[in-house]
Amino acid sequence: MQLPLHLSHSSRESLERCARSYFLSRLAKAPQRPALWLAGGSAVHEVTEFYDLTAVAEGPEFAWEPDEVQAAWTSTFDLHLDKAREAEPNENAWKRSESEPIEVWNRLGPEFVQSYMAWRKRSPWEIWTTPDDRPAIELDVSGNLPGCDVEIKAYLDRVFWDPVFKQLVILDLKTGRRPPKNADQFGTYAALLKVKYDVDAVMGVPFMNRKATLGKPHDLAEYTPEHVGEIYGKAWEQIQEYVRTGHWPADTSDCFLCDVSASCAAVNGPLAHLYDPASPGYRPPF
């Protein structure tokens, strides 16, 4: 079993939530069941990214008409639906909220995009430009932190300059209902941003698309490269130990969100014999 090539905030969260799920998705490469909410969220991210990139190029007067938002949404969302159908042709097998089928997402998606655009128009915050002259939109700050021997991947939705308080703010778009439970995601981003550009982001804040406004801000002062590197270093050590022993503990307390449960022996998944070494009849397909 080979070690992963990198870590990320989402992979570390997965490891902490359920090591078996981490193993199946990241190392065993078990098939992942598509989720409609992920397709919708990804489409919102991509359309708003295109909007901001165009606005930076065109200037402050740039605006989209509702029919342009709808066209951008439809083409982008359809691409994500096609990818999901390639992975699982049976749409009934997708993870989804019963109250938000595809038809509802085709209404919600453009609304989420327009809510972000409206906030951008009324906010004094400006897209930050990096020292190497890049607009901080889907900004790649992947790199290494002290105390961790493997690369940490990270792409920041946005970094804004607040001209009122003269500070950098990391923003992450959230299309789900729940706000971030802590500052860890923003802290990871702030530490990597510090290493790559030697700048300090003092605050991380979610943009809650469903509420059309910012969520609770998070102070990032404690998230130094050394502090965050130590956290990821411990996660890396844990992964190496799991690989050495071959034992990946499973937490079956909340499997609803797991996209690889069909390959998990802990819940008698029908594909467990192909991907989970804990399955009595394990026969890997490679």
mmCIF file of C-alpha atoms in Angstrom:
data_model
loop_
_atom_site.group_PDB
_atom_site.id
_atom_site.type_symbol
_atom_site.label_atom_id
_atom_site.label_comp_id
_atom_site.label_asym_id
_atom_site.label_seq_id
_atom_site.Cartn_x
_atom_site.Cartn_y
_atom_site.Cartn_z
ATOM 1 C CA MET A 1 0.000 0.000 0.000
ATOM 2 C CA GLN A 2 1.510 3.287 -1.121
ATOM 3 C CA LEU A 3 1.309 6.440 0.955
ATOM 4 C CA PRO A 4 -0.735 9.353 -0.424
ATOM 5 C CA LEU A 5 1.153 12.050 -2.289
ATOM 6 C CA HIS A 6 -0.369 14.920 -0.323
ATOM 7 C CA LEU A 7 -2.815 15.963 2.375
ATOM 8 C CA SER A 8 -5.570 18.583 2.398
ATOM 9 C CA HIS A 9 -8.076 19.997 4.843
ATOM 10 C CA SER A 10 -10.812 17.731 3.476
ATOM 11 C CA SER A 11 -8.634 14.602 3.567
ATOM 12 C CA ARG A 12 -7.548 15.311 7.154
ATOM 13 C CA GLU A 13 -11.187 15.814 8.128
ATOM 14 C CA SER A 14 -12.057 12.510 6.460
ATOM 15 C CA LEU A 15 -9.260 10.761 8.340
ATOM 16 C CA GLU A 16 -10.492 12.106 11.682
ATOM 17 C CA ARG A 17 -14.131 11.331 10.927
ATOM 18 C CA CYS A 18 -13.561 7.757 9.724
ATOM 19 C CA ALA A 19 -10.163 6.287 8.888
ATOM 20 C CA ARG A 20 -11.775 3.470 6.883
ATOM 21 C CA SER A 21 -13.593 5.953 4.674
ATOM 22 C CA TYR A 22 -10.320 7.816 4.139
ATOM 23 C CA PHE A 23 -8.576 4.595 3.129
ATOM 24 C CA LEU A 24 -11.324 3.503 0.739
ATOM 25 C CA SER A 25 -11.645 6.835 -1.053
ATOM 26 C CA ARG A 26 -8.047 8.083 -1.013
ATOM 27 C CA LEU A 27 -5.938 4.923 -1.211
ATOM 28 C CA ALA A 28 -8.086 1.995 -2.363
ATOM 29 C CA LYS A 29 -9.790 4.264 -4.933
ATOM 30 C CA ALA A 30 -13.198 2.716 -4.290
ATOM 31 C CA PRO A 31 -15.982 4.042 -6.544
ATOM 32 C CA GLN A 32 -17.557 7.129 -5.022
ATOM 33 C CA ARG A 33 -21.313 7.510 -5.163
ATOM 34 C CA PRO A 34 -22.246 10.848 -6.744
ATOM 35 C CA ALA A 35 -23.999 13.455 -4.614
ATOM 36 C CA LEU A 36 -26.401 15.899 -6.207
ATOM 37 C CA TRP A 37 -25.526 18.581 -3.670
ATOM 38 C CA LEU A 38 -21.849 18.300 -4.626
ATOM 39 C CA ALA A 39 -22.698 18.753 -8.303
ATOM 40 C CA GLY A 40 -24.749 21.821 -7.441
ATOM 41 C CA GLY A 41 -22.144 23.254 -5.083
ATOM 42 C CA SER A 42 -19.361 22.765 -7.619
ATOM 43 C CA ALA A 43 -21.409 24.508 -10.297
ATOM 44 C CA VAL A 44 -22.032 27.495 -7.994
ATOM 45 C CA HIS A 45 -18.305 27.732 -7.286
ATOM 46 C CA GLU A 46 -17.384 27.622 -10.962
ATOM 47 C CA VAL A 47 -19.979 30.156 -12.128
ATOM 48 C CA THR A 48 -19.077 32.643 -9.385
ATOM 49 C CA GLU A 49 -15.394 32.112 -10.175
ATOM 50 C CA PHE A 50 -16.060 32.978 -13.829
ATOM 51 C CA TYR A 51 -18.048 36.024 -12.735
ATOM 52 C CA ASP A 52 -15.260 37.353 -10.511
ATOM 53 C CA LEU A 53 -12.530 36.700 -13.080
ATOM 54 C CA THR A 54 -14.551 38.576 -15.699
ATOM 55 C CA ALA A 55 -15.335 41.408 -13.281
ATOM 56 C CA VAL A 56 -11.629 41.824 -12.485
ATOM 57 C CA ALA A 57 -10.834 41.997 -16.200
ATOM 58 C CA GLU A 58 -13.753 44.253 -17.179
ATOM 59 C CA GLY A 59 -13.812 46.631 -14.224
ATOM 60 C CA PRO A 60 -16.273 47.671 -11.496
ATOM 61 C CA GLU A 61 -19.110 48.433 -13.919
ATOM 62 C CA PHE A 62 -19.288 44.828 -15.121
ATOM 63 C CA ALA A 63 -22.629 43.105 -14.489
ATOM 64 C CA TRP A 64 -24.522 40.002 -15.604
ATOM 65 C CA GLU A 65 -28.148 40.041 -16.614
ATOM 66 C CA PRO A 66 -30.387 37.287 -15.151
ATOM 67 C CA ASP A 67 -30.532 35.438 -18.479
ATOM 68 C CA GLU A 68 -26.710 35.395 -18.609
ATOM 69 C CA VAL A 69 -26.567 33.960 -15.095
ATOM 70 C CA GLN A 70 -29.084 31.304 -16.095
ATOM 71 C CA ALA A 71 -27.129 30.374 -19.228
ATOM 72 C CA ALA A 72 -23.849 30.112 -17.319
ATOM 73 C CA TRP A 73 -25.523 28.025 -14.636
ATOM 74 C CA THR A 74 -27.231 25.630 -17.041
ATOM 75 C CA SER A 75 -24.120 24.856 -19.051
ATOM 76 C CA THR A 76 -21.951 24.383 -15.951
ATOM 77 C CA PHE A 77 -24.458 22.350 -13.929
ATOM 78 C CA ASP A 78 -25.206 20.098 -16.905
ATOM 79 C CA LEU A 79 -21.501 19.247 -17.177
ATOM 80 C CA HIS A 80 -21.425 18.177 -13.522
ATOM 81 C CA LEU A 81 -24.598 16.135 -13.967
ATOM 82 C CA ASP A 82 -23.037 14.391 -16.963
ATOM 83 C CA LYS A 83 -19.969 13.497 -14.857
ATOM 84 C CA ALA A 84 -22.231 12.118 -12.138
ATOM 85 C CA ARG A 85 -24.149 10.037 -14.681
ATOM 86 C CA GLU A 86 -20.890 8.619 -16.010
ATOM 87 C CA ALA A 87 -19.999 7.462 -12.497
ATOM 88 C CA GLU A 88 -23.526 6.212 -11.715
ATOM 89 C CA PRO A 89 -26.164 6.143 -14.500
ATOM 90 C CA ASN A 90 -28.941 5.435 -12.005
ATOM 91 C CA GLU A 91 -29.826 8.868 -10.615
ATOM 92 C CA ASN A 92 -31.905 7.237 -7.892
ATOM 93 C CA ALA A 93 -28.671 5.892 -6.417
ATOM 94 C CA TRP A 94 -27.175 9.369 -6.007
ATOM 95 C CA LYS A 95 -26.938 10.954 -2.583
ATOM 96 C CA ARG A 96 -29.420 13.798 -2.456
ATOM 97 C CA SER A 97 -31.829 15.706 -0.305
ATOM 98 C CA GLU A 98 -35.365 14.572 -1.052
ATOM 99 C CA SER A 99 -36.514 18.183 -1.005
ATOM 100 C CA GLU A 100 -33.889 19.302 -3.541
ATOM 101 C CA PRO A 101 -34.009 17.246 -6.751
ATOM 102 C CA ILE A 102 -32.400 18.428 -9.988
ATOM 103 C CA GLU A 103 -35.368 20.645 -10.806
ATOM 104 C CA VAL A 104 -35.009 22.515 -7.510
ATOM 105 C CA TRP A 105 -31.267 22.910 -7.981
ATOM 106 C CA ASN A 106 -31.952 24.504 -11.363
ATOM 107 C CA ARG A 107 -33.844 27.187 -9.448
ATOM 108 C CA LEU A 108 -31.551 27.412 -6.431
ATOM 109 C CA GLY A 109 -28.276 27.491 -8.358
ATOM 110 C CA PRO A 110 -28.881 30.776 -10.209
ATOM 111 C CA GLU A 111 -30.287 32.274 -6.996
ATOM 112 C CA PHE A 112 -27.102 31.337 -5.130
ATOM 113 C CA VAL A 113 -24.982 32.914 -7.870
ATOM 114 C CA GLN A 114 -27.063 36.092 -7.897
ATOM 115 C CA SER A 115 -26.938 36.356 -4.095
ATOM 116 C CA TYR A 116 -23.136 36.303 -4.262
ATOM 117 C CA MET A 117 -23.087 38.864 -7.077
ATOM 118 C CA ALA A 118 -25.405 41.169 -5.125
ATOM 119 C CA TRP A 119 -23.189 40.921 -2.051
ATOM 120 C CA ARG A 120 -20.106 41.682 -4.148
ATOM 121 C CA LYS A 121 -21.762 44.839 -5.446
ATOM 122 C CA ARG A 122 -22.566 46.170 -1.992
ATOM 123 C CA SER A 123 -19.384 45.061 -0.217
ATOM 124 C CA PRO A 124 -16.383 47.393 0.019
ATOM 125 C CA TRP A 125 -14.047 44.386 -0.114
ATOM 126 C CA GLU A 126 -11.831 44.035 -3.153
ATOM 127 C CA ILE A 127 -10.309 40.929 -4.717
ATOM 128 C CA TRP A 128 -6.720 40.832 -3.466
ATOM 129 C CA THR A 129 -3.913 40.729 -6.022
ATOM 130 C CA THR A 130 -0.963 38.517 -5.084
ATOM 131 C CA PRO A 131 2.650 39.743 -5.197
ATOM 132 C CA ASP A 132 3.057 37.776 -8.443
ATOM 133 C CA ASP A 133 0.113 39.739 -9.915
ATOM 134 C CA ARG A 134 -2.636 37.123 -9.722
ATOM 135 C CA PRO A 135 -6.208 37.835 -8.639
ATOM 136 C CA ALA A 136 -6.876 35.768 -5.527
ATOM 137 C CA ILE A 137 -9.712 33.747 -7.067
ATOM 138 C CA GLU A 138 -9.449 29.954 -6.610
ATOM 139 C CA LEU A 139 -5.908 30.718 -5.496
ATOM 140 C CA ASP A 140 -3.508 27.765 -5.303
ATOM 141 C CA VAL A 141 -1.458 28.031 -2.104
ATOM 142 C CA SER A 142 -0.418 24.383 -1.924
ATOM 143 C CA GLY A 143 2.906 23.828 -0.220
ATOM 144 C CA ASN A 144 4.765 22.484 2.785
ATOM 145 C CA LEU A 145 4.491 23.562 6.402
ATOM 146 C CA PRO A 146 7.083 23.065 9.159
ATOM 147 C CA GLY A 147 6.495 19.834 11.020
ATOM 148 C CA CYS A 148 4.817 18.031 8.119
ATOM 149 C CA ASP A 149 6.832 16.018 5.607
ATOM 150 C CA VAL A 150 4.216 15.928 2.856
ATOM 151 C CA GLU A 151 2.674 18.623 0.669
ATOM 152 C CA ILE A 152 -0.648 20.138 1.718
ATOM 153 C CA LYS A 153 -2.984 20.988 -1.147
ATOM 154 C CA ALA A 154 -5.216 24.043 -0.838
ATOM 155 C CA TYR A 155 -7.201 26.253 -3.188
ATOM 156 C CA LEU A 156 -8.743 29.372 -1.679
ATOM 157 C CA ASP A 157 -12.122 30.417 -3.064
ATOM 158 C CA ARG A 158 -11.252 34.084 -2.540
ATOM 159 C CA VAL A 159 -8.877 36.341 -0.665
ATOM 160 C CA PHE A 160 -10.229 39.863 -0.218
ATOM 161 C CA TRP A 161 -8.592 43.101 0.802
ATOM 162 C CA ASP A 162 -10.704 45.030 3.293
ATOM 163 C CA PRO A 163 -9.893 48.710 2.627
ATOM 164 C CA VAL A 164 -11.745 49.851 5.734
ATOM 165 C CA PHE A 165 -9.763 47.837 8.301
ATOM 166 C CA LYS A 166 -6.717 47.370 6.048
ATOM 167 C CA GLN A 167 -6.608 43.597 6.333
ATOM 168 C CA LEU A 168 -6.760 40.415 4.265
ATOM 169 C CA VAL A 169 -9.802 38.168 4.597
ATOM 170 C CA ILE A 170 -10.124 34.579 3.353
ATOM 171 C CA LEU A 171 -13.614 33.770 2.076
ATOM 172 C CA ASP A 172 -15.104 30.363 1.311
ATOM 173 C CA LEU A 173 -18.441 29.888 -0.450
ATOM 174 C CA LYS A 174 -20.843 27.534 1.311
ATOM 175 C CA THR A 175 -23.939 26.260 -0.502
ATOM 176 C CA GLY A 176 -24.946 23.932 2.325
ATOM 177 C CA ARG A 177 -27.108 24.835 5.280
ATOM 178 C CA ARG A 178 -24.499 24.416 7.992
ATOM 179 C CA PRO A 179 -21.754 26.978 8.607
ATOM 180 C CA PRO A 180 -18.209 25.762 9.361
ATOM 181 C CA LYS A 181 -18.035 24.236 12.839
ATOM 182 C CA ASN A 182 -14.598 25.755 13.508
ATOM 183 C CA ALA A 183 -11.823 27.819 11.924
ATOM 184 C CA ASP A 184 -9.610 24.881 10.885
ATOM 185 C CA GLN A 185 -10.222 25.175 7.146
ATOM 186 C CA PHE A 186 -9.492 28.899 7.160
ATOM 187 C CA GLY A 187 -6.517 28.330 9.445
ATOM 188 C CA THR A 188 -4.985 25.840 7.023
ATOM 189 C CA TYR A 189 -5.416 28.362 4.225
ATOM 190 C CA ALA A 190 -3.940 31.205 6.274
ATOM 191 C CA ALA A 191 -0.834 29.206 7.190
ATOM 192 C CA LEU A 192 -0.185 28.199 3.574
ATOM 193 C CA LEU A 193 -0.858 31.749 2.380
ATOM 194 C CA LYS A 194 1.717 33.001 4.880
ATOM 195 C CA VAL A 195 4.347 30.535 3.652
ATOM 196 C CA LYS A 196 3.723 31.227 -0.032
ATOM 197 C CA TYR A 197 3.325 35.008 -0.004
ATOM 198 C CA ASP A 198 4.516 36.109 3.456
ATOM 199 C CA VAL A 199 1.234 37.878 4.207
ATOM 200 C CA ASP A 200 -1.155 37.528 7.130
ATOM 201 C CA ALA A 201 -4.865 36.880 6.702
ATOM 202 C CA VAL A 202 -6.385 37.885 10.006
ATOM 203 C CA MET A 203 -9.899 36.579 9.407
ATOM 204 C CA GLY A 204 -11.697 33.746 7.657
ATOM 205 C CA VAL A 205 -15.375 34.021 6.823
ATOM 206 C CA PRO A 206 -17.900 31.860 4.962
ATOM 207 C CA PHE A 207 -20.302 33.282 2.418
ATOM 208 C CA MET A 208 -23.560 31.455 3.120
ATOM 209 C CA ASN A 209 -25.240 31.363 -0.288
ATOM 210 C CA ARG A 210 -28.583 30.248 1.113
ATOM 211 C CA LYS A 211 -28.726 33.317 3.362
ATOM 212 C CA ALA A 212 -27.135 35.650 0.795
ATOM 213 C CA THR A 213 -24.724 37.033 3.354
ATOM 214 C CA LEU A 214 -21.538 36.403 5.291
ATOM 215 C CA GLY A 215 -21.495 33.925 8.155
ATOM 216 C CA LYS A 216 -19.622 34.022 11.439
ATOM 217 C CA PRO A 217 -16.056 35.366 11.056
ATOM 218 C CA HIS A 218 -13.152 33.357 12.475
ATOM 219 C CA ASP A 219 -10.037 34.871 14.008
ATOM 220 C CA LEU A 220 -6.930 33.253 12.511
ATOM 221 C CA ALA A 221 -4.218 34.624 14.803
ATOM 222 C CA GLU A 222 -3.370 31.225 16.332
ATOM 223 C CA TYR A 223 -3.027 29.461 12.970
ATOM 224 C CA THR A 224 0.666 30.008 12.388
ATOM 225 C CA PRO A 225 2.543 27.803 9.886
ATOM 226 C CA GLU A 226 4.187 26.021 12.833
ATOM 227 C CA HIS A 227 0.895 25.345 14.626
ATOM 228 C CA VAL A 228 -0.902 24.114 11.523
ATOM 229 C CA GLY A 229 2.141 22.150 10.364
ATOM 230 C CA GLU A 230 2.207 20.292 13.673
ATOM 231 C CA ILE A 231 -1.456 19.293 13.249
ATOM 232 C CA TYR A 232 -0.885 17.961 9.747
ATOM 233 C CA GLY A 233 2.351 16.312 10.812
ATOM 234 C CA LYS A 234 0.438 14.246 13.381
ATOM 235 C CA ALA A 235 -2.153 13.301 10.755
ATOM 236 C CA TRP A 236 0.651 12.196 8.429
ATOM 237 C CA GLU A 237 2.172 10.067 11.189
ATOM 238 C CA GLN A 238 -1.218 8.486 11.828
ATOM 239 C CA ILE A 239 -1.631 7.618 8.152
ATOM 240 C CA GLN A 240 1.798 5.994 8.089
ATOM 241 C CA GLU A 241 0.885 3.944 11.147
ATOM 242 C CA TYR A 242 -2.394 2.804 9.560
ATOM 243 C CA VAL A 243 -0.542 1.820 6.395
ATOM 244 C CA ARG A 244 2.059 -0.077 8.427
ATOM 245 C CA THR A 245 -0.520 -2.039 10.431
ATOM 246 C CA GLY A 246 -3.135 -2.348 7.695
ATOM 247 C CA HIS A 247 -5.830 -1.502 10.263
ATOM 248 C CA TRP A 248 -8.124 1.379 9.380
ATOM 249 C CA PRO A 249 -10.754 1.921 12.133
ATOM 250 C CA ALA A 250 -14.323 2.442 10.936
ATOM 251 C CA ASP A 251 -16.790 4.818 12.564
ATOM 252 C CA THR A 252 -20.301 3.693 11.631
ATOM 253 C CA SER A 253 -22.131 6.315 13.702
ATOM 254 C CA ASP A 254 -22.935 8.461 10.656
ATOM 255 C CA CYS A 255 -22.597 6.770 7.273
ATOM 256 C CA PHE A 256 -25.234 8.807 5.420
ATOM 257 C CA LEU A 257 -22.717 11.268 3.985
ATOM 258 C CA CYS A 258 -20.110 8.607 3.156
ATOM 259 C CA ASP A 259 -19.712 8.155 -0.588
ATOM 260 C CA VAL A 260 -17.774 4.871 -0.350
ATOM 261 C CA SER A 261 -20.004 2.926 2.058
ATOM 262 C CA ALA A 262 -20.801 0.416 -0.696
ATOM 263 C CA SER A 263 -17.158 -0.706 -0.467
ATOM 264 C CA CYS A 264 -16.959 -0.858 3.345
ATOM 265 C CA ALA A 265 -16.935 -4.202 5.167
ATOM 266 C CA ALA A 266 -18.033 -2.529 8.414
ATOM 267 C CA VAL A 267 -21.496 -1.959 6.925
ATOM 268 C CA ASN A 268 -21.499 -5.077 4.707
ATOM 269 C CA GLY A 269 -21.135 -3.061 1.528
ATOM 270 C CA PRO A 270 -21.733 -5.114 -1.643
ATOM 271 C CA LEU A 271 -18.347 -4.074 -3.081
ATOM 272 C CA ALA A 272 -16.350 -4.598 0.123
ATOM 273 C CA HIS A 273 -14.735 -7.787 -1.172
ATOM 274 C CA LEU A 274 -13.129 -5.718 -3.950
ATOM 275 C CA TYR A 275 -11.817 -2.750 -1.962
ATOM 276 C CA ASP A 276 -11.789 -3.397 1.788
ATOM 277 C CA PRO A 277 -9.058 -5.752 3.103
ATOM 278 C CA ALA A 278 -11.193 -6.217 6.224
ATOM 279 C CA SER A 279 -13.724 -8.141 4.121
ATOM 280 C CA PRO A 280 -13.463 -11.941 4.581
ATOM 281 C CA GLY A 281 -13.647 -12.477 0.820
ATOM 282 C CA TYR A 282 -11.276 -9.663 -0.150
ATOM 283 C CA ARG A 283 -10.159 -9.964 -3.783
ATOM 284 C CA PRO A 284 -8.838 -6.604 -5.051
ATOM 285 C CA PRO A 285 -9.569 -5.741 -8.703
ATOM 286 C CA PHE A 286 -5.923 -4.880 -9.422
#
